[in-house]
Short mmCIF file of C-alpha atoms in Angstrom, two decimals:
data_model
loop_
_atom_site.label_atom_id
_atom_site.label_comp_id
_atom_site.label_asym_id
_atom_site.label_seq_id
_atom_site.Cartn_x
_atom_site.Cartn_y
_atom_site.Cartn_z
CA MET T 1 87.77 82.17 101.17
CA ASP T 2 89.36 85.34 102.50
CA PRO T 3 90.87 87.42 99.63
CA PHE T 4 94.17 87.71 101.54
CA ILE T 5 94.47 83.91 101.71
CA VAL T 6 93.62 83.57 98.02
CA LYS T 7 96.27 86.10 97.05
CA ALA T 8 98.83 84.49 99.37
CA ILE T 9 98.25 81.02 97.86
CA GLN T 10 98.56 82.38 94.34
CA LEU T 11 101.75 84.27 95.24
CA LEU T 12 103.34 81.18 96.81
CA LEU T 13 102.36 78.95 93.88
CA SER T 14 103.56 81.46 91.29
CA LEU T 15 106.91 82.16 92.97
CA SER T 16 107.54 78.45 93.56
CA LEU T 17 106.99 77.72 89.87
CA LEU T 18 109.14 80.63 88.70
CA ILE T 19 111.98 79.95 91.16
CA VAL T 20 112.21 76.23 90.32
CA LEU T 21 112.23 76.91 86.58
CA HIS T 22 114.76 79.73 86.99
CA GLU T 23 117.12 77.48 88.90
CA LEU T 24 116.61 74.72 86.33
CA GLY T 25 117.87 77.25 83.81
CA HIS T 26 121.21 77.17 85.66
CA PHE T 27 121.08 73.48 86.60
CA ILE T 28 120.53 71.97 83.15
CA PRO T 29 123.43 73.67 81.29
CA ALA T 30 125.67 73.05 84.31
CA LYS T 31 124.93 69.34 84.03
CA LEU T 32 125.35 69.40 80.24
CA PHE T 33 128.82 70.89 80.69
CA LYS T 34 129.62 68.25 83.35
CA THR T 35 129.76 70.80 86.18
CA ARG T 36 128.96 69.50 89.66
CA VAL T 37 125.82 70.95 91.27
CA GLU T 38 125.94 70.41 95.02
CA LYS T 39 122.51 71.83 95.96
CA PHE T 40 119.18 72.66 94.30
CA PHE T 41 116.83 74.49 96.67
CA LEU T 42 113.44 76.11 96.48
CA PHE T 43 113.59 78.90 99.09
CA PHE T 44 116.56 79.44 101.37
CA ASP T 45 117.58 76.85 103.97
CA VAL T 46 119.14 79.18 106.54
CA LYS T 47 120.17 76.93 109.47
CA PHE T 48 117.71 74.20 108.45
CA ALA T 49 115.53 72.92 105.61
CA LEU T 50 111.90 71.79 105.56
CA PHE T 51 112.86 68.95 103.25
CA LYS T 52 116.04 67.67 101.62
CA LYS T 53 117.20 64.55 99.83
CA LYS T 54 120.48 63.74 98.09
CA ILE T 55 120.20 62.18 94.62
CA GLY T 56 123.17 61.54 92.38
CA GLY T 57 125.54 63.93 94.10
CA THR T 58 123.05 66.80 94.31
CA GLU T 59 121.05 67.67 97.42
CA TYR T 60 117.50 68.73 96.53
CA GLY T 61 115.39 70.53 99.10
CA ILE T 62 112.88 73.13 100.22
CA GLY T 63 113.99 75.86 102.59
CA TRP T 64 111.85 77.75 105.07
CA LEU T 65 112.69 81.32 103.99
CA PRO T 66 110.62 82.17 100.84
CA LEU T 67 112.89 84.89 99.47
CA GLY T 68 114.02 82.98 96.40
CA GLY T 69 115.97 79.83 95.66
CA TYR T 70 119.42 78.75 94.54
CA VAL T 71 121.65 76.14 93.00
CA LYS T 72 125.11 75.74 94.57
CA ILE T 73 127.59 75.03 91.78
CA SER T 74 131.01 73.73 92.74
CA GLY T 75 133.90 76.13 92.23
CA MET T 76 131.79 79.26 91.98
CA ILE T 77 131.90 82.34 94.20
CA ASP T 78 128.27 82.87 95.14
CA GLU T 79 126.12 83.74 98.14
CA SER T 80 127.36 80.65 100.00
CA MET T 81 130.84 82.30 100.21
CA ASP T 82 132.51 78.87 100.36
CA LYS T 83 136.10 80.14 100.75
CA GLU T 84 137.42 76.73 101.81
CA GLN T 85 136.53 75.16 98.48
CA MET T 86 137.90 78.12 96.52
CA ALA T 87 141.25 77.87 98.36
CA LYS T 88 141.84 74.38 96.93
CA PRO T 89 143.28 73.73 93.45
CA PRO T 90 140.59 73.79 90.70
CA GLU T 91 139.00 70.47 89.81
CA PRO T 92 137.88 69.66 86.24
CA TRP T 93 134.23 69.36 87.35
CA GLU T 94 134.17 72.84 88.93
CA PHE T 95 132.59 75.95 87.48
CA ARG T 96 135.87 77.89 87.56
CA SER T 97 137.57 75.23 85.39
CA LYS T 98 135.09 75.56 82.53
CA PRO T 99 135.65 77.79 79.48
CA ALA T 100 134.22 81.29 79.81
CA TRP T 101 131.56 80.68 77.14
CA GLN T 102 130.21 77.68 79.07
CA ARG T 103 130.13 79.65 82.32
CA LEU T 104 128.31 82.45 80.51
CA ILE T 105 125.62 80.07 79.25
CA ILE T 106 125.18 78.62 82.75
CA MET T 107 124.75 82.10 84.25
CA LEU T 108 122.33 83.28 81.53
CA GLY T 109 120.21 80.13 81.84
CA GLY T 110 117.91 81.36 84.62
CA VAL T 111 117.16 84.71 83.00
CA THR T 112 116.56 83.01 79.65
CA VAL T 113 114.07 80.57 81.16
CA ASN T 114 112.14 83.36 82.92
CA LEU T 115 111.98 85.43 79.76
CA VAL T 116 110.92 82.54 77.51
CA LEU T 117 108.42 81.34 80.12
CA GLY T 118 106.75 84.75 80.30
CA PHE T 119 106.36 84.83 76.51
CA LEU T 120 105.03 81.25 76.41
CA ILE T 121 102.43 81.98 79.10
CA TYR T 122 101.19 85.01 77.17
CA MET T 123 100.89 82.86 74.04
CA MET T 124 98.89 80.31 76.02
CA ILE T 125 96.62 83.04 77.40
CA MET T 126 95.95 84.37 73.90
CA PHE T 127 95.11 80.88 72.65
CA VAL T 128 92.89 79.84 75.58
CA TRP T 129 91.19 83.11 76.56
CA GLY T 130 92.00 85.59 73.82
CA LYS T 131 92.25 89.30 74.55
CA ASN T 132 89.63 91.65 76.01
CA TYR T 133 89.28 95.15 74.62
CA VAL T 134 87.05 98.21 74.72
CA GLY T 135 86.99 100.10 71.44
CA PRO T 136 85.67 103.62 70.82
CA ASP T 137 82.31 102.21 69.68
CA GLU T 138 81.92 100.43 73.03
CA MET T 139 82.57 103.66 74.91
CA PRO T 140 79.96 106.11 73.56
CA LYS T 141 80.34 108.54 76.47
CA GLY T 142 84.10 108.67 75.97
CA PHE T 143 86.62 109.81 78.55
CA ALA T 144 86.68 112.43 81.27
CA ILE T 145 89.88 114.42 80.70
CA ALA T 146 92.19 115.59 83.48
CA GLU T 147 92.45 119.40 83.69
CA GLU T 148 96.19 119.22 82.95
CA PHE T 149 95.43 117.66 79.55
CA LYS T 150 92.66 120.01 78.43
CA GLN T 151 95.28 122.62 77.55
CA TYR T 152 96.31 120.44 74.60
CA GLY T 153 92.79 120.45 73.16
CA PHE T 154 91.27 117.31 74.68
CA GLN T 155 87.65 117.59 75.82
CA ASP T 156 85.43 115.64 78.19
CA GLY T 157 83.62 112.99 76.17
CA ASP T 158 86.47 112.39 73.72
CA ARG T 159 86.76 108.92 72.23
CA VAL T 160 90.30 107.78 71.39
CA LEU T 161 90.68 106.52 67.82
CA GLN T 162 94.41 106.46 67.05
CA LEU T 163 97.86 106.94 68.57
CA ASN T 164 100.59 108.15 66.20
CA GLY T 165 98.25 107.54 63.28
CA GLU T 166 97.64 103.87 64.15
CA ASP T 167 94.31 102.46 65.32
CA LEU T 168 94.11 101.75 69.06
CA GLN T 169 92.10 98.58 69.57
CA ASN T 170 91.75 98.93 73.34
CA SER T 171 90.91 102.53 74.26
CA THR T 172 91.68 101.97 77.94
CA ASP T 173 95.37 101.46 77.04
CA VAL T 174 95.77 105.16 76.26
CA ASN T 175 97.12 106.12 79.72
CA ARG T 176 99.73 103.35 79.72
CA TYR T 177 100.88 104.20 76.20
CA LEU T 178 101.22 107.89 77.06
CA PHE T 179 103.29 107.14 80.15
CA MET T 180 105.61 104.45 78.84
CA ARG T 181 105.72 104.70 75.04
CA ASP T 182 106.68 107.28 72.45
CA VAL T 183 103.32 108.93 71.73
CA ASN T 184 103.47 112.09 69.60
CA ASN T 185 99.82 112.61 68.74
CA ILE T 186 96.37 111.26 69.58
CA THR T 187 93.39 111.25 67.21
CA VAL T 188 90.10 111.69 69.06
CA LEU T 189 86.44 111.95 68.17
CA HIS T 190 84.80 114.82 70.07
CA GLN T 191 81.22 114.51 71.24
CA ASN T 192 80.14 117.02 68.55
CA GLY T 193 81.24 114.52 65.90
CA GLU T 194 84.43 116.36 64.95
CA GLU T 195 87.58 114.26 64.54
CA GLU T 196 90.86 115.91 65.59
CA THR T 197 94.51 114.88 65.82
CA ILE T 198 96.14 116.50 68.85
CA GLU T 199 99.91 116.81 69.36
CA VAL T 200 101.33 116.00 72.81
CA PRO T 201 104.77 116.98 74.22
CA GLU T 202 107.69 114.58 73.80
CA ASP T 203 108.14 114.37 77.59
CA ILE T 204 104.47 113.74 78.31
CA GLY T 205 105.28 110.64 80.41
CA GLU T 206 107.61 112.61 82.67
CA GLN T 207 104.99 115.35 83.04
CA MET T 208 102.38 112.77 84.07
CA TRP T 209 104.80 111.41 86.70
CA GLU T 210 105.80 114.81 88.10
CA GLN T 211 102.22 116.11 88.24
CA GLY T 212 100.81 112.87 89.62
CA VAL T 213 98.37 112.61 86.71
CA MET T 214 98.71 108.92 85.93
CA LEU T 215 95.15 108.56 84.60
CA PRO T 216 94.52 111.62 82.43
CA PHE T 217 91.84 109.68 80.50
CA ILE T 218 89.15 108.22 82.77
CA PRO T 219 86.13 106.43 81.22
CA ILE T 220 82.92 108.33 81.87
CA GLN T 221 80.77 105.96 83.90
CA ASN T 222 77.78 106.02 86.18
CA PRO T 223 78.65 106.28 89.92
CA VAL T 224 77.32 102.87 90.99
CA ILE T 225 79.57 100.98 93.42
CA GLU T 226 80.77 97.56 92.25
CA LYS T 227 83.33 96.74 94.96
CA VAL T 228 84.27 98.13 98.37
CA THR T 229 87.88 97.71 99.53
CA ALA T 230 88.36 96.16 102.96
CA ASP T 231 89.40 98.50 105.81
CA LYS T 232 89.17 101.64 103.65
CA ALA T 233 86.99 104.70 104.22
CA ALA T 234 84.06 103.42 102.14
CA GLU T 235 83.75 100.16 104.07
CA ILE T 236 84.21 101.88 107.42
CA ALA T 237 81.45 104.36 106.53
CA GLY T 238 79.09 101.53 105.54
CA LEU T 239 78.94 101.83 101.75
CA GLN T 240 77.96 98.66 99.89
CA LYS T 241 77.97 97.16 96.42
CA GLY T 242 75.07 98.56 94.40
CA ASP T 243 74.94 101.95 96.15
CA SER T 244 74.49 104.81 93.69
CA ILE T 245 76.23 108.09 94.57
CA ILE T 246 73.94 111.13 94.32
CA SER T 247 76.05 113.99 95.71
CA VAL T 248 79.32 114.75 97.52
CA ASN T 249 79.54 117.85 99.73
CA GLU T 250 76.22 119.03 98.27
CA GLN T 251 77.61 118.87 94.71
CA GLU T 252 75.41 116.74 92.46
CA ILE T 253 77.20 113.73 90.96
CA GLY T 254 76.33 112.61 87.46
CA TYR T 255 79.38 110.51 86.68
CA TRP T 256 82.12 108.61 88.49
CA HIS T 257 85.02 110.94 87.68
CA GLU T 258 83.26 113.87 89.36
CA ILE T 259 83.65 112.15 92.74
CA GLY T 260 87.44 112.05 92.42
CA GLU T 261 87.61 115.75 91.57
CA ILE T 262 85.94 116.57 94.90
CA THR T 263 87.70 114.04 97.11
CA LYS T 264 91.15 115.07 95.89
CA ASP T 265 90.38 118.61 97.00
CA ASN T 266 89.35 117.28 100.42
CA LYS T 267 92.15 114.86 101.31
CA GLU T 268 91.87 113.71 104.93
CA LYS T 269 88.88 116.03 105.45
CA GLU T 270 85.42 114.83 106.44
CA ILE T 271 82.87 115.24 103.65
CA GLU T 272 79.19 114.45 103.21
CA LEU T 273 78.20 111.76 100.72
CA VAL T 274 74.58 111.14 99.71
CA PHE T 275 73.68 107.89 97.98
CA LYS T 276 70.74 105.74 96.97
CA ARG T 277 70.36 102.15 98.21
CA ASP T 278 67.36 100.29 96.81
CA ASN T 279 64.64 102.95 97.19
CA ASP T 280 66.15 104.76 100.17
CA ILE T 281 68.24 107.95 100.12
CA LYS T 282 70.97 107.91 102.75
CA SER T 283 73.62 110.39 103.91
CA ILE T 284 76.97 109.61 105.57
CA MET T 285 80.11 111.46 106.61
CA ILE T 286 83.29 110.01 105.12
CA THR T 287 86.99 110.98 105.08
CA PRO T 288 89.13 110.48 101.95
CA ASP T 289 92.66 109.21 102.60
CA GLU T 290 95.85 111.20 101.98
CA GLU T 291 95.58 110.48 98.25
CA GLY T 292 91.96 111.56 98.07
CA MET T 293 90.68 107.98 97.74
CA LEU T 294 87.58 106.53 99.35
CA GLY T 295 88.26 102.85 98.68
CA PHE T 296 85.64 101.66 96.22
CA SER T 297 85.40 100.90 92.51
CA ILE T 298 82.40 101.36 90.26
CA LYS T 299 80.48 99.14 87.88
CA SER T 300 81.57 99.44 84.25
CA ASN T 301 78.81 100.57 81.92
CA TYR T 302 80.71 100.00 78.69
CA GLU T 303 80.83 96.79 76.69
CA ILE T 304 83.95 94.64 76.93
CA LYS T 305 84.61 92.65 73.75
CA GLN T 306 86.80 89.61 73.30
CA GLN T 307 89.20 88.88 70.46
CA LYS T 308 89.89 85.14 69.98
CA TYR T 309 92.97 83.77 68.22
CA GLY T 310 93.92 80.54 66.52
CA PHE T 311 97.03 78.62 67.47
CA VAL T 312 99.41 80.30 65.01
CA GLU T 313 98.02 83.80 65.56
CA SER T 314 98.18 83.36 69.35
CA ILE T 315 101.95 82.80 69.06
CA LYS T 316 102.41 86.16 67.32
CA GLN T 317 100.00 87.97 69.64
CA GLY T 318 101.60 86.44 72.75
CA PHE T 319 105.08 87.36 71.56
CA ASP T 320 103.99 90.96 70.87
CA TYR T 321 102.33 91.20 74.27
CA GLY T 322 105.44 89.83 76.00
CA TYR T 323 107.73 92.18 74.08
CA TRP T 324 105.71 95.27 74.98
CA THR T 325 105.33 94.13 78.58
CA LEU T 326 109.12 93.97 78.86
CA HIS T 327 109.49 97.26 77.00
CA ASP T 328 107.03 99.06 79.27
CA TYR T 329 108.61 97.72 82.44
CA VAL T 330 112.08 98.82 81.33
CA ALA T 331 110.69 102.21 80.24
CA GLN T 332 109.16 102.96 83.64
CA PHE T 333 112.12 101.59 85.60
CA LYS T 334 113.88 104.97 85.47
CA TYR T 335 111.22 106.42 87.78
CA VAL T 336 112.36 104.05 90.56
CA PHE T 337 115.39 106.29 91.03
CA THR T 338 113.31 109.39 91.77
CA GLN T 339 112.28 110.45 95.26
CA LYS T 340 108.66 109.66 94.53
CA GLY T 341 109.50 106.33 92.92
CA ALA T 342 111.55 105.19 95.91
CA THR T 343 108.52 105.54 98.18
CA GLN T 344 106.44 103.37 95.86
CA LEU T 345 108.77 100.38 95.80
CA GLY T 346 106.95 97.30 96.99
CA GLY T 347 107.89 93.87 98.28
CA PHE T 348 105.97 90.64 98.58
CA GLY T 349 102.82 92.45 99.71
CA ALA T 350 102.80 94.57 96.55
CA ILE T 351 103.49 91.52 94.38
CA GLY T 352 100.72 89.56 96.09
CA GLY T 353 98.36 92.47 95.52
CA MET T 354 98.78 92.01 91.77
CA PHE T 355 96.87 88.72 91.89
CA PRO T 356 93.04 88.62 91.73
CA ASP T 357 91.29 88.33 95.09
CA THR T 358 89.18 85.42 93.86
CA TRP T 359 90.66 82.37 92.18
CA ASP T 360 90.87 83.08 88.46
CA TRP T 361 93.23 81.06 86.28
CA LYS T 362 93.50 83.73 83.60
CA GLY T 363 94.40 86.36 86.19
CA PHE T 364 96.85 83.98 87.87
CA TRP T 365 98.71 83.19 84.65
CA HIS T 366 98.66 86.80 83.51
CA THR T 367 100.32 87.92 86.75
CA THR T 368 102.74 84.99 86.73
CA ALA T 369 103.88 85.90 83.21
CA LEU T 370 104.42 89.51 84.26
CA ILE T 371 106.43 88.50 87.34
CA SER T 372 108.51 86.10 85.23
CA ILE T 373 109.46 88.89 82.82
CA ILE T 374 110.19 91.26 85.72
CA LEU T 375 112.42 88.62 87.34
CA ALA T 376 114.30 88.18 84.05
CA PHE T 377 114.98 91.91 83.80
CA MET T 378 115.86 92.38 87.46
CA ASN T 379 118.20 89.38 87.49
CA ILE T 380 120.18 90.59 84.48
CA LEU T 381 120.98 93.94 86.12
CA PRO T 382 124.79 94.24 86.54
CA ILE T 383 124.71 93.97 90.33
CA PRO T 384 127.10 91.53 92.07
CA ALA T 385 125.17 88.62 93.65
CA LEU T 386 122.65 88.73 90.78
CA ASP T 387 123.06 86.72 87.57
CA GLY T 388 123.77 90.00 85.79
CA GLY T 389 126.73 90.67 88.07
CA HIS T 390 128.29 87.32 87.19
CA VAL T 391 127.62 87.96 83.50
CA MET T 392 129.28 91.37 83.76
CA PHE T 393 132.49 89.88 85.18
CA LEU T 394 132.43 87.04 82.63
CA LEU T 395 132.14 89.49 79.75
CA TYR T 396 135.06 91.44 81.20
CA GLU T 397 137.08 88.22 81.27
CA MET T 398 136.14 87.32 77.68
CA VAL T 399 137.07 90.78 76.39
CA THR T 400 140.32 91.26 78.34
CA GLY T 401 141.40 87.66 78.67
CA ARG T 402 141.88 88.15 82.43
CA LYS T 403 139.76 86.82 85.29
CA PRO T 404 138.99 89.15 88.21
CA ASN T 405 140.87 87.72 91.20
CA ASP T 406 138.99 85.67 93.78
CA LYS T 407 139.42 88.23 96.56
CA PHE T 408 137.84 90.95 94.43
CA MET T 409 134.96 88.61 93.50
CA GLU T 410 134.36 87.74 97.16
CA VAL T 411 134.18 91.41 98.15
CA ALA T 412 131.94 92.25 95.17
CA GLN T 413 129.65 89.35 96.00
CA MET T 414 129.39 90.45 99.62
CA VAL T 415 128.66 94.08 98.69
CA GLY T 416 126.04 93.00 96.15
CA PHE T 417 124.43 90.67 98.69
CA PHE T 418 124.09 93.46 101.26
CA ILE T 419 122.67 95.80 98.63
CA LEU T 420 120.03 93.21 97.73
CA ILE T 421 119.15 92.55 101.39
CA ALA T 422 118.81 96.31 101.98
CA LEU T 423 116.51 96.65 98.95
CA VAL T 424 114.38 93.69 100.06
CA LEU T 425 114.03 95.11 103.58
CA TYR T 426 113.25 98.59 102.25
CA ALA T 427 110.66 97.39 99.73
CA ASN T 428 108.88 95.16 102.25
CA GLY T 429 109.13 97.95 104.83
CA ASN T 430 107.18 100.13 102.39
CA ASP T 431 104.51 97.42 102.24
CA VAL T 432 104.25 97.35 106.02
CA TYR T 433 104.09 101.14 106.22
CA ARG T 434 101.29 101.30 103.62
CA TRP T 435 99.41 98.55 105.42
CA LEU T 436 99.64 100.31 108.80
CA PHE T 437 99.15 103.94 107.82
CA GLU T 438 97.36 104.13 104.49
#
């Protein structure tokens, strides 16, 4: 099956699951507090719905616009902007008639479900599949070090042993930890057998972002192609899985990272690439894209080990993984507000690209858990029209004892709605731009 179709199916299935459970997080406490729920929809039913059926006073349905879902709760100022209902005297079964603490629980329900779901999925993954890792013993050739990091004392061939004095089980996590966590020092084993602890600047993550060095530690691997990306330079030039790169622009290639050093110096310039296929030596002309990429990945030549967990241990490991996933996402969120970060915002295309291009249940659940945690964080942001906006106004009411007036809430809801629509259009516009021009 075409990889695009596989990704699209996984995206639709994942979002459907997450949206329904998120809305149930609002629906269930609303029902418990005897609040009327008029609608429960997967996707938006603008003008018409693909399916709908009324059961017990609530209309359940599936809309045609897959941008989310919603529950319409009586007596609540939301995206439906039902001013006619709000103009009438409050009824005891309406949202606005309930105590503030009940309304707060109803509004926090969706975020809570997404957060708990993400953690539970990670626990399930740890129990069923365990965790893959590549330790320093499995990576005898070590890492190729970016030039910007050699000034600190790192050397090509270094094996990473510890971060901040603690053992690092998975050596390939080093780049992510440097970028998003508080790393003060790294203990490495040089190829000459000498062990050294090297201090790194406090703002090392910001330096990586500003310099565009997001992978300062790249595993040293043989330049044998494992996968060619569709419609990229490598596929267009005719490269195939199994091809072994011999030279680029007459510079002999011994390892994978040496290719990137040359292509980044020749962005959007035609270069010569010599490779071996079976017993034949071939030469082609190829043009790296604007980021210096050719569009292929190489075959790993290091051993990947697997750590299995029992039921009880998988709960702890899954919780830790969920906590640090949330931590890392929040930590990198600040970069969204930079000029560079704004250009890298992605919409449904970027989200779909996170899924594996062949059906893989572990990959599907891993990505679904990540999206669930991202949705929890994004929804709790204090923006009107999001759950976090409602929570913000409810907390104000609980602290001051005064409700914001309905007119103010209507304006805030409208402003928040337009902000969200603008962000959705911008993010998906970025996807379209990358698809057309990159």
